[in-house]
CSV table of C-alpha atoms in Angstrom, one decimal:
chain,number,residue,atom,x,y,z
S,89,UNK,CA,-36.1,-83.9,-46.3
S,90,UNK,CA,-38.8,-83.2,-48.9
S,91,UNK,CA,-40.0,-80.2,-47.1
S,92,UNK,CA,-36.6,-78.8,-46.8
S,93,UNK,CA,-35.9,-79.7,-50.5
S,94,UNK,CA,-39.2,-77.7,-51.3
S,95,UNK,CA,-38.2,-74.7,-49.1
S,96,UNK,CA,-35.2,-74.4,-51.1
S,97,UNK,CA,-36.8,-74.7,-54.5
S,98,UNK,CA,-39.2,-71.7,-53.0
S,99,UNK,CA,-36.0,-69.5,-52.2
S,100,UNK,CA,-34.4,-70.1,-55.4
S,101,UNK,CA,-37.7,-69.1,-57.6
S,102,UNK,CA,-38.1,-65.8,-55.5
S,103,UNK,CA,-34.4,-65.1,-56.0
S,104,UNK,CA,-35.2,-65.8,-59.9
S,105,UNK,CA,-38.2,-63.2,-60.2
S,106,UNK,CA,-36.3,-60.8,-58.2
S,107,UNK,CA,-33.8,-61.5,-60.4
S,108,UNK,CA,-35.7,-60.7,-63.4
S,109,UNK,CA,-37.6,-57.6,-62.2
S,110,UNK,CA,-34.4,-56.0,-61.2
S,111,UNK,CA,-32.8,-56.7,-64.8
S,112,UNK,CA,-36.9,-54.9,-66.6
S,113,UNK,CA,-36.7,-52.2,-63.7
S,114,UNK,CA,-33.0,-50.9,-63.4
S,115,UNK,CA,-32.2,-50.4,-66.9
S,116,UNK,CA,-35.3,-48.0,-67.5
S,117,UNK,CA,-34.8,-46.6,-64.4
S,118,UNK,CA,-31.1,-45.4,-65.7
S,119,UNK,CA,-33.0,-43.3,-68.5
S,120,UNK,CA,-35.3,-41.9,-66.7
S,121,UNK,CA,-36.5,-38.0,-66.9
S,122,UNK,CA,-32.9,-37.2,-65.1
S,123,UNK,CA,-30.9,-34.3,-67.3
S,124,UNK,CA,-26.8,-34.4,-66.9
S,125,UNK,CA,-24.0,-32.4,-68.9
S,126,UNK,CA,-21.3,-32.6,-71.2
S,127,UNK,CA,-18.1,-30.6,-70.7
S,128,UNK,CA,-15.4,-30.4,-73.3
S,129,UNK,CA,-11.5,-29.6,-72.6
S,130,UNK,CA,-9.7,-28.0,-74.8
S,131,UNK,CA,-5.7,-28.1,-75.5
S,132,UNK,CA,-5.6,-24.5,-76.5
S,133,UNK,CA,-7.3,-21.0,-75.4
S,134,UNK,CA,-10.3,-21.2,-77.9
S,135,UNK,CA,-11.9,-18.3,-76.3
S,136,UNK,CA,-14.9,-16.8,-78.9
S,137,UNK,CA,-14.5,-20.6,-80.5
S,138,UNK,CA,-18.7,-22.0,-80.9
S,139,UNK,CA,-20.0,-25.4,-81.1
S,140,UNK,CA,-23.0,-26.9,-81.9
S,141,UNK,CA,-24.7,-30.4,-79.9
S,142,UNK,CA,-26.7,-32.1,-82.0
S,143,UNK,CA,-28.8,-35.1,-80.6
S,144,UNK,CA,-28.6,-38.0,-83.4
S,145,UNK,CA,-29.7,-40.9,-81.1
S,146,UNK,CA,-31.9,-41.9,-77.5
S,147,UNK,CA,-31.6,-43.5,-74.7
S,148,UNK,CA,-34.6,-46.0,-73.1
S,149,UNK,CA,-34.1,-49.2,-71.6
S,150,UNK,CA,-33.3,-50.6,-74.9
S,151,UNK,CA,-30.1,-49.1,-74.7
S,152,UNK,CA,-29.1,-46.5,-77.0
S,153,UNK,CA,-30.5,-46.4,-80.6
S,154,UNK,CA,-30.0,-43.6,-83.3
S,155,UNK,CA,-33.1,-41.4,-84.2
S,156,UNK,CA,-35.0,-42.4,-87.5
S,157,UNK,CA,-33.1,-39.7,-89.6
S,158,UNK,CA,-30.0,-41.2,-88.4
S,159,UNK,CA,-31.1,-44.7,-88.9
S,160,UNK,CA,-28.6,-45.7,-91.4
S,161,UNK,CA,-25.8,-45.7,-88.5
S,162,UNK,CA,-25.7,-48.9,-86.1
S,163,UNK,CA,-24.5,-47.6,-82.9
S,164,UNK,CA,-24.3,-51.0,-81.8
S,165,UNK,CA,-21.4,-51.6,-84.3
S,166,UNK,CA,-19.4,-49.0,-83.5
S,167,UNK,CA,-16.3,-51.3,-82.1
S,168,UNK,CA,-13.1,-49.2,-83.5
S,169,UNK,CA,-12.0,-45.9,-83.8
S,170,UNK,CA,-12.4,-46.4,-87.3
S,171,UNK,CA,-16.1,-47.0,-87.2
S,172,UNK,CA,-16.9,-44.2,-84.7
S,173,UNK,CA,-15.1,-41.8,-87.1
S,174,UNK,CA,-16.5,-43.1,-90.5
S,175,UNK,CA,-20.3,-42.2,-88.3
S,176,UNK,CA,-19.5,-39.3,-87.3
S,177,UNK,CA,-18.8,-38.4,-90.6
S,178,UNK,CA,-22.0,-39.7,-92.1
S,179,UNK,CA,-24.1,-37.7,-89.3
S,180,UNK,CA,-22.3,-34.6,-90.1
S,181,UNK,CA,-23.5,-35.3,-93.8
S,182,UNK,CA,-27.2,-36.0,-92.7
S,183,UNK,CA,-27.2,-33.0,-89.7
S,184,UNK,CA,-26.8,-30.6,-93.1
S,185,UNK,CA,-28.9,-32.3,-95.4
S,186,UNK,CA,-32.2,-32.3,-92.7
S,187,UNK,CA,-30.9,-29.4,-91.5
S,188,UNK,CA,-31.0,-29.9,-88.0
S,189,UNK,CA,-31.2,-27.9,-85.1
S,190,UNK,CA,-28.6,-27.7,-82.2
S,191,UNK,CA,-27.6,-26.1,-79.3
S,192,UNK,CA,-24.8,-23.5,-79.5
S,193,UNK,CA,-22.3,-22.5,-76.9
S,194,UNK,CA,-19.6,-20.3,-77.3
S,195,UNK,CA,-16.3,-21.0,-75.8
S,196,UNK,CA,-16.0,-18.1,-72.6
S,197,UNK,CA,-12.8,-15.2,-72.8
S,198,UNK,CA,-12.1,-16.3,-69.6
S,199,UNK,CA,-10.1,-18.8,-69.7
S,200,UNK,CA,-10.8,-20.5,-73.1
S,201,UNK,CA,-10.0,-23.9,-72.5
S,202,UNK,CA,-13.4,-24.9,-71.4
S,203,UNK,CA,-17.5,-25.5,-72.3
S,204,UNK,CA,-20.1,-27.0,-70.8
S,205,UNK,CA,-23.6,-28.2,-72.4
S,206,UNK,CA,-25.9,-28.4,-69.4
S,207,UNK,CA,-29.4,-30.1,-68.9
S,208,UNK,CA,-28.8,-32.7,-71.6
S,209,UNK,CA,-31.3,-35.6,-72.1
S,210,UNK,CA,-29.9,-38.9,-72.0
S,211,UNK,CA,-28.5,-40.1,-75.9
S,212,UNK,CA,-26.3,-39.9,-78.6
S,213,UNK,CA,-25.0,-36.3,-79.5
S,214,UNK,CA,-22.6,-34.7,-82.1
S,215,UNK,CA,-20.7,-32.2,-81.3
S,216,UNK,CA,-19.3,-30.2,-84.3
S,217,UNK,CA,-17.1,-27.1,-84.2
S,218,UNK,CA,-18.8,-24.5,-86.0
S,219,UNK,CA,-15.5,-22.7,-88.2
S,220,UNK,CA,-14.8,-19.4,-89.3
S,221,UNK,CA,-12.2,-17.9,-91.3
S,222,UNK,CA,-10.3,-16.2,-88.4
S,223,UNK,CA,-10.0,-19.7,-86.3
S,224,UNK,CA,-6.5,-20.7,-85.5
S,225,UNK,CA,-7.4,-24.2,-84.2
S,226,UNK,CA,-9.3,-26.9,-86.0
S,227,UNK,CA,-11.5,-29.2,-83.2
S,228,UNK,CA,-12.4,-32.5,-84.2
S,229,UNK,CA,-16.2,-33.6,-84.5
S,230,UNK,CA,-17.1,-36.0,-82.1
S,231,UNK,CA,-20.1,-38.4,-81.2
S,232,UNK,CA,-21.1,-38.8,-76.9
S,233,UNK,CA,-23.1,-40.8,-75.0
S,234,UNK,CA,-24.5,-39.4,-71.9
S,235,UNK,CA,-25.0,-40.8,-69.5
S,236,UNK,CA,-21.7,-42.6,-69.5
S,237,UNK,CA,-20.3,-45.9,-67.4
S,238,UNK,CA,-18.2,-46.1,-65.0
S,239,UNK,CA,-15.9,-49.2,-64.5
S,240,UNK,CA,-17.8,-49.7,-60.7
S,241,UNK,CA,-20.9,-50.7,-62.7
S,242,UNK,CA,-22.8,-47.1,-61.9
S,243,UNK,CA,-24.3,-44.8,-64.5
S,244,UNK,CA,-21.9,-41.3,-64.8
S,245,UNK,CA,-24.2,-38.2,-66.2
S,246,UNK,CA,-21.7,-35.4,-65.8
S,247,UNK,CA,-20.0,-36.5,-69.1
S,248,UNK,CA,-16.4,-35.3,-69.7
S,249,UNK,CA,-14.6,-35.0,-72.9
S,250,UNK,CA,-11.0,-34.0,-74.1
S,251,UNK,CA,-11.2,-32.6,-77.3
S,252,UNK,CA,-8.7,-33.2,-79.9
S,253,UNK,CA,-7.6,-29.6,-82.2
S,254,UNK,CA,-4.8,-28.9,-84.2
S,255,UNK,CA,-3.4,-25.8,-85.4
S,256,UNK,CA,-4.7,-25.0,-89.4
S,257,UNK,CA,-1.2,-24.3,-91.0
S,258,UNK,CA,-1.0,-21.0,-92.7
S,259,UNK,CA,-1.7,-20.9,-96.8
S,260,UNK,CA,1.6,-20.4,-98.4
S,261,UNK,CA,1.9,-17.7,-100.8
S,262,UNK,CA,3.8,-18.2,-103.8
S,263,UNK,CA,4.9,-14.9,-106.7
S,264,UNK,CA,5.6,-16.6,-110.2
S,265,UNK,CA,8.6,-15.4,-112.0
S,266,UNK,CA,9.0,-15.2,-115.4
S,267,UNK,CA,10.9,-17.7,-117.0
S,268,UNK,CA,14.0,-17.2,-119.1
S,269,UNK,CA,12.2,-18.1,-122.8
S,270,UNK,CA,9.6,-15.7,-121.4
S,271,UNK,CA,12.3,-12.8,-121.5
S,272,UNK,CA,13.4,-14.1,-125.0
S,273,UNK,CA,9.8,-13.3,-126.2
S,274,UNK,CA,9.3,-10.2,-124.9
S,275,UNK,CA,12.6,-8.4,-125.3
S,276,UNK,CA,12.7,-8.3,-129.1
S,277,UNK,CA,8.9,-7.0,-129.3
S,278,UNK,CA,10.2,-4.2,-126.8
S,279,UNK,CA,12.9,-3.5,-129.4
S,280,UNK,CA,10.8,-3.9,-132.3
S,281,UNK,CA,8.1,-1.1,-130.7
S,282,UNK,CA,10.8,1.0,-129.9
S,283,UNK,CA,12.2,1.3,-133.0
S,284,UNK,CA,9.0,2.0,-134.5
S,285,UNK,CA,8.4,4.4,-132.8
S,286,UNK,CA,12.0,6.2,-133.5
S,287,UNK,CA,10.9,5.7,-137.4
S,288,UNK,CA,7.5,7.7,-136.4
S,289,UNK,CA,9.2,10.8,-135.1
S,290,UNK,CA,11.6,11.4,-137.4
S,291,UNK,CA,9.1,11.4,-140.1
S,292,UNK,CA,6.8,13.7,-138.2
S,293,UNK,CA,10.0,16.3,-138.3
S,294,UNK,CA,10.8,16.0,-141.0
S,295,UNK,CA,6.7,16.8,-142.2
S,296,UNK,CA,6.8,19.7,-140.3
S,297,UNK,CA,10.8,21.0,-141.5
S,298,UNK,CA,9.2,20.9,-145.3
């Protein structure tokens, strides 16, 4: 009985440390030296459109964690859209004050409802529509994680991501008229001038009659 009781016990502390090296060895393994891609999908032909990826945060097996420069942001309380939205914001702010580089892509002719970021590192990007005056659509700025996870538990690092745009409503032009008191001004200066000038030619005729 004892040396069954003391088999088991063996079993259950190799399960334990295999238990424990899987949980140090998997996650690191997920962020390993392995590149993947974003795609976005657009609800309109944005062909000519550009975008810019920036990387704000990194992946180790740790989890994700914003870069130093972005350290004011806590990914890890990122719970509502609210949040993710009020952080996107603020690393749209810090991307132009450290002026930070990105990778550009410009939306293809062909097509134009589609772009693809390839050999991304795993982390935290921003991806911000870069506008111009002729643009028709406005994109919204969004913040991805690559890789991503699936619901069966595996890691996804072809990342995929429908891109919400609207259409930028046209400035209305509007012509002031003048108002009625405005007209009441004017028109007794116009007769005022007129007359005056009247006055000044019959005076010059009669200068040049004597």
């Amino acid at each position: 009985m004892k040396a069954f009781s003391k088999k088991v016990l063996t079993i259950c502390i190799c399960a334990a440390a295999l238990v424990l090296c899987l949980c140090r060895i998997v996650p690191a393994a997920v962020f390993e030296d392995k590149k993947g891609s974003i795609s976005l999908e657009f609800p309109y032909d944005l062909s000519g459109y550009r975008f810019n990826l920036y990387q704000v945060g990194s992946a180790s097996d740790e989890g994700f964690q914003m870069l130093p420069e972005f350290s004011e942001i806590k990914f890890e309380t990122l719970k509502t859209a609210s949040d993710r939205k009020n952080a996107v914001e603020t690393c749209v702010k810090l991307v132009k004050k450290n002026k930070s580089k990105g990778t550009a892509a410009v939306v293809e002719t062909k097509g134009g409802k589609t772009l693809g970021f390839p050999e991304v590192s795993p982390g935290i990007y921003l991806i911000v529509q870069e506008k111009r005056s002729s643009d028709l659509y406005e994109c919204e700025n969004f913040l991805a994680v690559l890789p991503s996870f699936n619901e069966d538990g595996t890691w996804n690092y072809e990342v995929h991501a429908n891109v919400k745009a609207e259409k930028i409503p046209k400035p209305t032009i509007t012509t002031k008229k003048p108002k009625t008191g405005d007209n009441q001004v004017i028109f007794p200066w116009v007769i005022c001038m007129g007359a005056a000038a009247a006055v000044g030619i019959i005076l010059y005729r009669k200068k040049q009659t004597s």
